[in-house]
Short mmCIF file of C-alpha atoms in Angstrom, two decimals:
data_model
loop_
_atom_site.label_atom_id
_atom_site.label_comp_id
_atom_site.label_asym_id
_atom_site.label_seq_id
_atom_site.Cartn_x
_atom_site.Cartn_y
_atom_site.Cartn_z
CA UNK A 1 -14.47 -14.36 -28.25
CA UNK A 2 -17.13 -12.56 -30.34
CA UNK A 3 -14.37 -10.69 -32.16
CA UNK A 4 -12.57 -13.93 -32.91
CA UNK A 5 -15.72 -15.52 -34.37
CA UNK A 6 -16.27 -12.47 -36.55
CA UNK A 7 -12.74 -12.78 -37.90
CA UNK A 8 -13.34 -16.44 -38.66
CA UNK A 9 -16.54 -15.66 -40.54
CA UNK A 10 -14.76 -12.97 -42.52
CA UNK A 11 -12.12 -15.53 -43.49
CA UNK A 12 -14.84 -17.89 -44.67
CA UNK A 13 -16.75 -15.32 -46.70
CA UNK A 14 -13.60 -13.85 -48.20
CA UNK A 15 -11.87 -17.09 -49.06
CA UNK A 16 -10.39 -16.98 -52.57
CA UNK A 17 -8.62 -19.50 -54.81
CA UNK A 18 -5.20 -18.35 -53.60
CA UNK A 19 -5.87 -20.42 -50.49
CA UNK A 20 -6.25 -23.55 -52.62
CA UNK A 21 -2.68 -24.81 -52.13
CA UNK A 22 -3.20 -24.69 -48.36
CA UNK A 23 -6.41 -26.66 -48.65
CA UNK A 24 -5.54 -29.02 -51.48
CA UNK A 25 -4.44 -31.82 -49.22
CA UNK A 26 -7.90 -32.28 -47.72
CA UNK A 27 -9.87 -35.07 -49.43
CA UNK A 28 -12.75 -37.36 -48.83
CA UNK A 29 -14.19 -40.38 -50.56
CA UNK A 30 -16.43 -38.38 -52.92
CA UNK A 31 -13.45 -36.38 -54.21
CA UNK A 32 -11.43 -33.28 -53.43
CA UNK A 33 -12.90 -30.23 -51.70
CA UNK A 34 -13.01 -27.00 -53.60
CA UNK A 35 -10.63 -24.33 -52.31
CA UNK A 36 -13.53 -22.45 -50.74
CA UNK A 37 -14.96 -25.56 -49.08
CA UNK A 38 -11.54 -26.54 -47.79
CA UNK A 39 -11.03 -23.15 -46.20
CA UNK A 40 -14.45 -23.38 -44.60
CA UNK A 41 -13.48 -26.76 -43.18
CA UNK A 42 -10.16 -25.51 -41.79
CA UNK A 43 -11.69 -22.38 -40.35
CA UNK A 44 -14.49 -24.27 -38.63
CA UNK A 45 -11.99 -26.82 -37.33
CA UNK A 46 -9.89 -24.09 -35.67
CA UNK A 47 -13.02 -22.40 -34.39
CA UNK A 48 -14.13 -25.61 -32.70
CA UNK A 49 -10.71 -26.04 -31.13
CA UNK A 50 -10.87 -22.46 -29.86
CA UNK A 51 -14.35 -22.88 -28.42
CA UNK A 52 -13.35 -26.08 -26.68
CA UNK A 53 -10.26 -24.52 -25.12
CA UNK A 54 -11.84 -21.18 -24.19
CA UNK A 55 -13.51 -22.36 -20.95
CA UNK A 56 -10.28 -23.92 -19.68
CA UNK A 57 -8.97 -20.73 -18.08
CA UNK A 58 -12.27 -19.98 -16.40
CA UNK A 59 -12.34 -23.53 -15.10
CA UNK A 60 -8.76 -23.25 -13.88
CA UNK A 61 -9.59 -20.01 -12.04
CA UNK A 62 -12.64 -21.63 -10.45
CA UNK A 63 -10.54 -24.62 -9.47
CA UNK A 64 -7.95 -22.35 -7.85
CA UNK A 65 -10.54 -20.63 -5.68
CA UNK A 66 -12.14 -23.95 -4.77
CA UNK A 67 -8.73 -25.32 -3.83
CA UNK A 68 -8.05 -22.30 -1.65
CA UNK A 69 -11.38 -22.66 0.08
CA UNK A 70 -10.56 -26.31 0.77
CA UNK A 71 -7.24 -25.26 2.32
CA UNK A 72 -9.05 -22.95 4.74
CA UNK A 73 -11.45 -25.72 5.70
CA UNK A 74 -9.09 -28.68 5.87
CA UNK A 75 -5.50 -27.48 5.41
CA UNK A 76 -2.54 -27.63 7.77
CA UNK A 77 -1.14 -24.54 9.41
CA UNK A 78 1.70 -24.54 6.86
CA UNK A 79 -0.75 -24.67 3.95
CA UNK A 80 -2.85 -21.89 5.45
CA UNK A 81 0.27 -19.77 6.03
CA UNK A 82 1.12 -20.21 2.36
CA UNK A 83 -2.40 -19.21 1.34
CA UNK A 84 -2.29 -16.09 3.52
CA UNK A 85 1.01 -15.10 1.93
CA UNK A 86 -0.54 -15.51 -1.52
CA UNK A 87 -3.57 -13.42 -0.53
CA UNK A 88 -1.26 -10.80 0.93
CA UNK A 89 0.77 -10.53 -2.27
CA UNK A 90 -2.46 -10.21 -4.29
CA UNK A 91 -3.98 -7.72 -1.85
CA UNK A 92 -7.04 -9.96 -1.88
CA UNK A 93 -9.82 -9.93 0.71
CA UNK A 94 -12.40 -12.33 -0.73
CA UNK A 95 -11.63 -15.05 1.84
CA UNK A 96 -11.82 -12.77 4.89
CA UNK A 97 -15.13 -14.17 6.12
CA UNK A 98 -13.85 -17.74 5.84
CA UNK A 99 -10.69 -16.82 7.76
CA UNK A 100 -12.75 -15.16 10.50
CA UNK A 101 -14.81 -18.33 10.83
CA UNK A 102 -11.62 -20.39 10.98
CA UNK A 103 -10.22 -18.42 13.93
CA UNK A 104 -13.40 -18.92 15.94
CA UNK A 105 -12.71 -22.63 16.35
CA UNK A 106 -8.94 -22.90 15.93
CA UNK A 107 -6.36 -22.67 18.68
CA UNK A 108 -3.46 -23.42 16.35
CA UNK A 109 -0.82 -20.79 17.09
CA UNK A 110 0.47 -20.49 13.51
CA UNK A 111 -3.02 -20.12 12.10
CA UNK A 112 -4.12 -17.53 14.65
CA UNK A 113 -0.96 -15.43 14.47
CA UNK A 114 -1.05 -15.55 10.67
CA UNK A 115 -4.66 -14.42 10.45
CA UNK A 116 -4.27 -11.74 13.15
CA UNK A 117 -1.24 -10.35 11.31
CA UNK A 118 -2.98 -10.46 7.90
CA UNK A 119 -6.01 -8.58 9.21
CA UNK A 120 -3.92 -6.20 11.32
CA UNK A 121 -1.76 -5.11 8.39
CA UNK A 122 -4.91 -3.99 6.60
CA UNK A 123 -6.53 -2.63 9.79
CA UNK A 124 -9.43 -4.91 8.99
CA UNK A 125 -11.98 -5.47 11.75
CA UNK A 126 -13.77 -8.74 12.42
CA UNK A 127 -11.41 -10.53 14.81
CA UNK A 128 -11.86 -8.34 17.89
CA UNK A 129 -13.90 -10.86 19.89
CA UNK A 130 -11.49 -13.69 19.13
CA UNK A 131 -8.49 -11.52 20.01
CA UNK A 132 -10.05 -10.43 23.31
CA UNK A 133 -10.86 -14.03 24.12
CA UNK A 134 -7.24 -15.02 23.45
CA UNK A 135 -6.05 -12.35 25.89
CA UNK A 136 -8.59 -13.20 28.57
CA UNK A 137 -7.69 -16.90 28.32
CA UNK A 138 -3.99 -16.29 27.82
CA UNK A 139 -2.98 -19.12 30.14
CA UNK A 140 -4.54 -21.50 27.64
CA UNK A 141 -3.05 -19.86 24.54
CA UNK A 142 0.49 -19.77 23.17
CA UNK A 143 2.44 -16.60 24.01
CA UNK A 144 2.73 -15.79 20.31
CA UNK A 145 -1.05 -15.94 19.94
CA UNK A 146 -1.60 -13.50 22.82
CA UNK A 147 1.04 -11.10 21.49
CA UNK A 148 -0.44 -11.14 17.99
CA UNK A 149 -3.93 -10.59 19.45
CA UNK A 150 -2.68 -7.54 21.36
CA UNK A 151 -0.99 -6.19 18.26
CA UNK A 152 -4.15 -6.70 16.21
CA UNK A 153 -6.40 -4.88 18.70
CA UNK A 154 -4.06 -1.91 18.63
CA UNK A 155 -3.93 -1.77 14.86
CA UNK A 156 -7.72 -1.77 14.47
CA UNK A 157 -8.10 0.78 17.32
CA UNK A 158 -10.47 -1.47 19.25
CA UNK A 159 -11.45 0.79 22.15
CA UNK A 160 -13.63 -1.99 23.60
CA UNK A 161 -10.41 -3.88 24.37
CA UNK A 162 -8.84 -1.14 26.54
CA UNK A 163 -9.87 -2.61 29.91
CA UNK A 164 -8.80 -6.09 28.88
CA UNK A 165 -5.35 -4.76 27.97
CA UNK A 166 -5.21 -2.80 31.23
CA UNK A 167 -5.76 -6.06 33.09
CA UNK A 168 -2.74 -7.54 31.31
CA UNK A 169 -0.60 -4.54 32.28
CA UNK A 170 -1.78 -4.72 35.89
CA UNK A 171 -0.31 -8.20 36.19
CA UNK A 172 3.11 -6.82 35.13
CA UNK A 173 3.88 -9.96 33.14
CA UNK A 174 7.12 -8.95 31.45
CA UNK A 175 6.51 -11.08 28.37
CA UNK A 176 3.46 -8.99 27.43
CA UNK A 177 4.32 -5.49 28.67
CA UNK A 178 5.90 -3.80 25.64
CA UNK A 179 3.32 -5.12 23.19
CA UNK A 180 0.45 -4.29 25.56
CA UNK A 181 1.69 -0.72 26.04
CA UNK A 182 1.81 -0.18 22.28
CA UNK A 183 -1.58 -1.77 21.80
CA UNK A 184 -3.43 0.17 24.49
CA UNK A 185 -2.30 3.54 23.18
CA UNK A 186 -3.56 2.79 19.68
CA UNK A 187 -6.69 0.99 20.82
CA UNK A 188 -7.86 3.89 22.97
CA UNK A 189 -7.30 6.57 20.35
CA UNK A 190 -10.65 6.02 18.62
CA UNK A 191 -12.67 7.06 21.70
CA UNK A 192 -11.97 10.27 23.68
CA UNK A 193 -13.15 8.91 27.00
CA UNK A 194 -11.07 5.76 26.60
CA UNK A 195 -8.11 7.87 25.46
CA UNK A 196 -8.21 10.13 28.53
CA UNK A 197 -8.57 7.15 30.85
CA UNK A 198 -5.69 5.36 29.14
CA UNK A 199 -3.40 8.39 29.24
CA UNK A 200 -3.98 8.81 32.98
CA UNK A 201 -3.38 5.10 33.52
CA UNK A 202 -0.09 5.26 31.59
CA UNK A 203 1.11 8.38 33.42
CA UNK A 204 0.50 6.68 36.76
CA UNK A 205 2.21 3.53 35.52
CA UNK A 206 5.26 5.55 34.43
CA UNK A 207 5.52 7.44 37.72
CA UNK A 208 4.53 4.79 40.26
CA UNK A 209 5.77 1.49 38.91
CA UNK A 210 8.94 0.02 37.50
CA UNK A 211 8.17 -0.84 33.88
CA UNK A 212 11.87 -1.22 33.07
CA UNK A 213 14.12 1.20 31.23
CA UNK A 214 13.29 -0.25 27.82
CA UNK A 215 9.55 0.15 28.38
CA UNK A 216 9.69 3.78 29.50
CA UNK A 217 10.07 5.12 25.97
CA UNK A 218 7.31 2.73 24.84
CA UNK A 219 4.96 4.13 27.51
CA UNK A 220 5.77 7.68 26.41
CA UNK A 221 5.01 6.76 22.79
CA UNK A 222 1.75 5.10 23.91
CA UNK A 223 0.69 8.30 25.68
CA UNK A 224 1.20 10.12 22.41
CA UNK A 225 -0.83 7.50 20.52
CA UNK A 226 -3.84 8.16 22.75
CA UNK A 227 -3.98 11.73 21.48
CA UNK A 228 -5.13 12.81 24.94
CA UNK A 229 -4.01 16.02 26.60
CA UNK A 230 -4.07 14.20 29.92
CA UNK A 231 -0.48 13.15 29.33
CA UNK A 232 0.95 16.49 28.18
CA UNK A 233 2.28 17.62 31.60
CA UNK A 234 4.44 14.51 31.99
CA UNK A 235 5.69 14.77 28.40
CA UNK A 236 6.72 18.41 28.90
CA UNK A 237 8.67 17.49 32.03
CA UNK A 238 10.56 14.74 30.21
CA UNK A 239 11.27 16.70 27.02
CA UNK A 240 12.56 19.80 28.79
CA UNK A 241 14.76 17.95 31.30
CA UNK A 242 18.32 18.27 30.01
CA UNK A 243 19.46 15.62 32.51
CA UNK A 244 17.01 13.06 31.10
CA UNK A 245 18.16 10.33 28.73
CA UNK A 246 18.17 11.44 25.10
CA UNK A 247 15.90 8.61 23.83
CA UNK A 248 13.24 9.54 26.39
CA UNK A 249 13.38 13.24 25.46
CA UNK A 250 13.02 12.35 21.79
CA UNK A 251 10.10 10.04 22.56
CA UNK A 252 8.41 12.82 24.56
CA UNK A 253 8.82 15.32 21.71
CA UNK A 254 7.31 12.84 19.25
CA UNK A 255 4.41 12.23 21.63
CA UNK A 256 3.78 15.97 22.08
CA UNK A 257 3.62 16.29 18.31
CA UNK A 258 1.09 13.46 18.01
CA UNK A 259 -1.16 15.05 20.61
CA UNK A 260 -0.76 18.53 19.15
CA UNK A 261 -1.77 20.36 22.31
CA UNK A 262 -0.63 24.04 22.16
CA UNK A 263 0.62 23.73 25.75
CA UNK A 264 3.54 21.68 24.46
CA UNK A 265 4.71 24.13 21.78
CA UNK A 266 7.03 26.27 23.93
CA UNK A 267 8.85 23.15 25.09
CA UNK A 268 9.29 21.96 21.51
CA UNK A 269 10.62 25.35 20.37
CA UNK A 270 12.99 25.41 23.34
CA UNK A 271 14.44 22.04 22.35
CA UNK A 272 15.34 23.31 18.86
CA UNK A 273 18.20 25.28 20.40
CA UNK A 274 19.73 22.31 22.22
CA UNK A 275 23.27 21.13 21.49
CA UNK A 276 22.26 17.53 20.90
CA UNK A 277 21.53 17.10 17.17
CA UNK A 278 19.11 14.21 17.71
CA UNK A 279 16.94 16.19 20.13
CA UNK A 280 17.18 19.16 17.80
CA UNK A 281 15.97 17.21 14.78
CA UNK A 282 13.18 15.58 16.81
CA UNK A 283 12.01 19.02 17.97
CA UNK A 284 11.85 20.32 14.40
CA UNK A 285 9.94 17.24 13.28
CA UNK A 286 7.49 17.79 16.13
CA UNK A 287 6.46 21.21 14.78
CA UNK A 288 4.25 19.83 12.01
CA UNK A 289 0.85 20.12 13.77
CA UNK A 290 1.50 23.63 15.11
CA UNK A 291 1.09 27.07 13.53
CA UNK A 292 2.31 30.61 13.99
CA UNK A 293 5.14 32.83 12.83
CA UNK A 294 7.54 31.44 15.43
CA UNK A 295 6.92 27.94 14.13
CA UNK A 296 7.43 28.99 10.50
CA UNK A 297 10.68 30.74 11.32
CA UNK A 298 11.98 27.72 13.23
CA UNK A 299 11.23 25.37 10.33
CA UNK A 300 12.91 27.60 7.74
CA UNK A 301 15.97 28.05 9.94
CA UNK A 302 16.24 24.28 10.34
CA UNK A 303 17.02 23.93 6.62
CA UNK A 304 20.41 25.48 7.43
CA UNK A 305 21.31 22.85 10.03
CA UNK A 306 24.40 20.82 9.09
CA UNK A 307 22.89 17.71 10.67
CA UNK A 308 21.00 15.98 7.86
CA UNK A 309 18.22 14.64 10.08
CA UNK A 310 17.30 18.18 11.04
CA UNK A 311 16.97 19.11 7.36
CA UNK A 312 14.80 16.04 6.83
CA UNK A 313 12.67 17.11 9.79
CA UNK A 314 12.33 20.61 8.33
CA UNK A 315 11.12 19.15 5.02
CA UNK A 316 8.63 16.90 6.79
CA UNK A 317 7.31 19.76 8.93
CA UNK A 318 6.93 21.88 5.79
CA UNK A 319 5.02 19.04 4.16
CA UNK A 320 2.71 18.53 7.13
CA UNK A 321 1.90 22.24 7.31
CA UNK A 322 1.99 22.89 3.53
CA UNK A 323 4.31 25.77 4.25
CA UNK A 324 4.51 27.76 1.01
CA UNK A 325 7.35 29.91 2.34
CA UNK A 326 9.51 26.78 2.39
CA UNK A 327 9.26 26.08 -1.36
CA UNK A 328 12.55 27.84 -2.32
CA UNK A 329 14.37 25.98 0.46
CA UNK A 330 12.82 22.69 -0.60
CA UNK A 331 13.77 23.20 -4.22
CA UNK A 332 17.34 23.99 -3.22
CA UNK A 333 17.53 20.84 -1.10
CA UNK A 334 15.93 18.67 -3.82
CA UNK A 335 18.44 19.88 -6.38
CA UNK A 336 21.65 20.15 -4.36
CA UNK A 337 21.58 18.31 -1.04
CA UNK A 338 24.26 15.66 -0.80
CA UNK A 339 22.04 13.28 1.23
CA UNK A 340 19.54 11.31 -0.90
CA UNK A 341 17.00 11.05 1.92
CA UNK A 342 16.94 14.82 2.28
CA UNK A 343 16.24 15.14 -1.44
CA UNK A 344 13.42 12.61 -1.15
CA UNK A 345 11.70 14.43 1.70
CA UNK A 346 12.10 17.77 -0.04
CA UNK A 347 10.42 16.39 -3.18
CA UNK A 348 7.58 14.89 -1.13
CA UNK A 349 7.07 18.23 0.60
CA UNK A 350 6.92 20.02 -2.76
CA UNK A 351 4.23 17.56 -3.80
CA UNK A 352 2.21 18.19 -0.67
CA UNK A 353 2.39 21.98 -1.05
CA UNK A 354 1.67 21.81 -4.80
CA UNK A 355 1.31 25.52 -5.44
CA UNK A 356 2.42 26.91 -8.80
CA UNK A 357 6.02 27.39 -7.67
CA UNK A 358 6.22 23.88 -6.19
CA UNK A 359 4.73 22.26 -9.29
CA UNK A 360 7.20 24.10 -11.51
CA UNK A 361 10.05 22.80 -9.34
CA UNK A 362 8.75 19.24 -9.56
CA UNK A 363 8.39 19.48 -13.33
CA UNK A 364 11.98 20.68 -13.65
CA UNK A 365 13.28 17.83 -11.49
CA UNK A 366 11.25 15.26 -13.44
CA UNK A 367 12.13 16.43 -16.96
CA UNK A 368 15.86 17.00 -16.38
CA UNK A 369 17.30 13.77 -17.80
CA UNK A 370 20.65 14.31 -16.10
CA UNK A 371 19.05 13.90 -12.69
CA UNK A 372 19.31 10.59 -10.84
CA UNK A 373 16.59 8.04 -11.58
CA UNK A 374 15.47 8.19 -7.95
CA UNK A 375 14.89 11.95 -8.16
CA UNK A 376 13.08 11.81 -11.50
CA UNK A 377 10.77 8.96 -10.47
CA UNK A 378 9.77 10.55 -7.17
CA UNK A 379 9.30 13.97 -8.79
CA UNK A 380 7.10 12.38 -11.47
CA UNK A 381 5.08 10.60 -8.82
CA UNK A 382 4.48 13.81 -6.85
CA UNK A 383 3.74 15.76 -10.03
CA UNK A 384 1.14 13.33 -11.39
CA UNK A 385 -0.56 12.78 -8.03
CA UNK A 386 -0.85 16.45 -7.20
CA UNK A 387 -1.89 17.86 -10.59
CA UNK A 388 -4.73 15.43 -11.34
CA UNK A 389 -2.65 13.80 -14.05
CA UNK A 390 -2.20 17.04 -15.98
CA UNK A 391 1.29 16.02 -17.12
CA UNK A 392 0.38 12.44 -18.05
CA UNK A 393 1.39 13.01 -21.69
CA UNK A 394 4.88 14.18 -20.66
CA UNK A 395 5.21 11.15 -18.42
CA UNK A 396 4.47 8.83 -21.34
CA UNK A 397 7.12 10.54 -23.46
CA UNK A 398 9.70 9.95 -20.73
CA UNK A 399 8.48 6.37 -20.20
CA UNK A 400 8.96 5.53 -23.87
CA UNK A 401 12.33 7.28 -23.87
CA UNK A 402 13.50 5.17 -20.93
CA UNK A 403 12.34 2.01 -22.69
CA UNK A 404 14.09 2.95 -25.92
CA UNK A 405 17.36 3.52 -24.04
CA UNK A 406 16.99 0.32 -21.98
CA UNK A 407 16.98 2.30 -18.72
CA UNK A 408 15.30 -0.51 -16.82
CA UNK A 409 15.16 1.04 -13.33
CA UNK A 410 13.88 4.34 -14.67
CA UNK A 411 11.34 2.61 -16.89
CA UNK A 412 10.01 0.45 -14.06
CA UNK A 413 9.72 3.48 -11.82
CA UNK A 414 7.85 5.52 -14.41
CA UNK A 415 5.65 2.52 -15.17
CA UNK A 416 4.57 2.34 -11.53
CA UNK A 417 3.69 6.06 -11.62
CA UNK A 418 1.71 5.51 -14.83
CA UNK A 419 -0.17 2.63 -13.22
CA UNK A 420 -1.14 4.73 -10.21
CA UNK A 421 -2.06 7.84 -12.20
CA UNK A 422 -5.53 9.31 -11.75
CA UNK A 423 -6.55 11.70 -14.53
CA UNK A 424 -9.52 13.90 -13.74
CA UNK A 425 -10.23 15.59 -17.07
CA UNK A 426 -9.60 14.13 -20.53
CA UNK A 427 -8.97 10.43 -20.03
CA UNK A 428 -8.51 9.48 -23.66
CA UNK A 429 -4.71 9.39 -23.31
CA UNK A 430 -4.73 7.16 -20.26
CA UNK A 431 -7.32 4.88 -21.86
CA UNK A 432 -5.22 4.60 -25.00
CA UNK A 433 -2.11 3.67 -23.02
CA UNK A 434 -4.01 1.15 -20.92
CA UNK A 435 -5.48 -0.47 -24.04
CA UNK A 436 -2.03 -0.70 -25.61
CA UNK A 437 -0.60 -2.37 -22.53
CA UNK A 438 -3.52 -4.79 -22.24
CA UNK A 439 -3.31 -5.87 -25.86
CA UNK A 440 0.44 -6.16 -26.38
CA UNK A 441 2.24 -5.30 -23.15
CA UNK A 442 4.54 -7.25 -20.89
CA UNK A 443 3.29 -8.96 -17.76
CA UNK A 444 3.97 -5.88 -15.62
CA UNK A 445 2.45 -3.53 -18.20
CA UNK A 446 -0.75 -5.56 -18.26
CA UNK A 447 -0.97 -5.55 -14.48
CA UNK A 448 -0.47 -1.79 -14.31
CA UNK A 449 -2.95 -1.30 -17.16
CA UNK A 450 -5.57 -3.00 -15.02
CA UNK A 451 -4.79 -0.56 -12.21
CA UNK A 452 -5.18 2.31 -14.66
CA UNK A 453 -8.59 1.01 -15.70
CA UNK A 454 -9.85 0.89 -12.12
CA UNK A 455 -8.24 4.16 -11.01
CA UNK A 456 -9.76 6.05 -13.92
CA UNK A 457 -13.07 4.19 -14.30
CA UNK A 458 -12.21 3.07 -17.83
CA UNK A 459 -15.29 1.02 -18.61
CA UNK A 460 -14.49 1.42 -22.30
CA UNK A 461 -11.83 -1.26 -21.84
CA UNK A 462 -14.49 -3.89 -21.14
CA UNK A 463 -13.47 -6.29 -23.91
CA UNK A 464 -9.77 -6.05 -23.07
CA UNK A 465 -10.45 -6.70 -19.37
CA UNK A 466 -12.65 -9.69 -20.17
CA UNK A 467 -9.90 -11.08 -22.40
CA UNK A 468 -7.32 -10.69 -19.62
CA UNK A 469 -9.66 -12.42 -17.18
CA UNK A 470 -9.08 -15.55 -19.30
CA UNK A 471 -5.32 -15.07 -19.51
CA UNK A 472 -3.09 -18.09 -19.04
CA UNK A 473 -1.16 -16.20 -16.37
CA UNK A 474 -3.15 -16.70 -13.19
CA UNK A 475 -1.97 -13.42 -11.62
CA UNK A 476 -3.26 -11.42 -14.58
CA UNK A 477 -6.50 -13.39 -14.82
CA UNK A 478 -7.27 -13.06 -11.11
CA UNK A 479 -6.51 -9.34 -11.06
CA UNK A 480 -8.60 -8.77 -14.20
CA UNK A 481 -11.57 -10.42 -12.51
CA UNK A 482 -11.17 -8.18 -9.47
CA UNK A 483 -10.90 -5.08 -11.65
CA UNK A 484 -13.95 -6.15 -13.66
CA UNK A 485 -15.89 -6.52 -10.43
CA UNK A 486 -14.75 -3.07 -9.28
CA UNK A 487 -15.89 -1.52 -12.56
CA UNK A 488 -19.19 -3.37 -12.63
CA UNK A 489 -18.21 -5.38 -15.71
CA UNK A 490 -19.84 -8.80 -16.00
CA UNK A 491 -17.56 -11.54 -17.27
CA UNK A 492 -19.68 -13.86 -19.44
CA UNK A 493 -19.75 -17.53 -18.54
CA UNK A 494 -18.52 -19.82 -21.30
#
């Protein structure tokens, strides 16, 4: 606004007779204005209009938040579901406290399941007591509410809920079993004592009860989620039993990998030689947490497997272990594999390893314009994220090239990478691009420019961010206010 006023004043002070035709139609009883006086009048008129309209956007934004707060206090379950969806799309958390308060008194199934899901997706604590109460009083709650409460407690790793979930499993109520098994494994993982107790409980449940064939693989996965070595003996028995069902063997291998106990390594290596390709690929994928020459050799050999899932598993294991010896194999797969998902995992692994050889491979994949858009975008993403934005200038060249050639998918992909870029050294380039987007960019460019400002602490864009906080587009204005808050920029009241 200050800049606009300065422009207006410059117009007034610099007004010359050439403006007279524009102003000549303005009269009053005492006679005709001079050209200079007429221009002053017009300029001040427009300035007044601007000043009167300037607070409108701020008022609209305030009205929106007030309206949303009213929905939480008085709205129907449908209205609250719509609000939660809006908050989810905006990745907004400023109504979390109000939503927590709402769940304390509400027993509306749609409201409770919506809030539990919204908090669970973000692994946001605050609803543990309400979720436990829903489980303890499950006869008085809708089934969907109890299931969503169980799911929430697992997602936030609420170890204090372990015994409550055990009580549910003890009743063997079929409607809750699968969700409760998943929840208890995750919930216990944040506390070693709770994890050991839970693993022992699940092993006994698997051996001594009849959880149903569908729930057996879920129990095995839950044992792995605990991270406790108390379940390793059972998992080894299942994984190494060639007469066991394939899904259970695969689940056991995955669980052994999650726990990472060295006692399970020989079993995993033994499964790599099996005839079943699904068990074989699961065994290779399970090698990630382990080390040693035998492990390295098994991973490298897996790149030669004709079954594509095994090659994917080899790339993922290389990524998890940052196996530098795998870089030539990964580059070969990224350039030549005929399965797109194998290429993707190979590129991600190169990004995770990020040594000189891996970075050179990523740069080649990104800059080769004959490569598929998918390959170039992912390679650019890995390159920028793992070199502290060192190649940001090259990325901008390719972004502008894609825009010039109307390569929409490629441009949108590169734009996302630009928006997420974090540059550690000279930030003048990223600040210049962000300013350009903020001042004259499209809707998406402005939104990504705001991300760039926050990611790179670009406080020099203060005026541009304040301007966007008053934008007519509510999504831009709301995001600009959040970014301003994150950067410690005060938006002046008008």
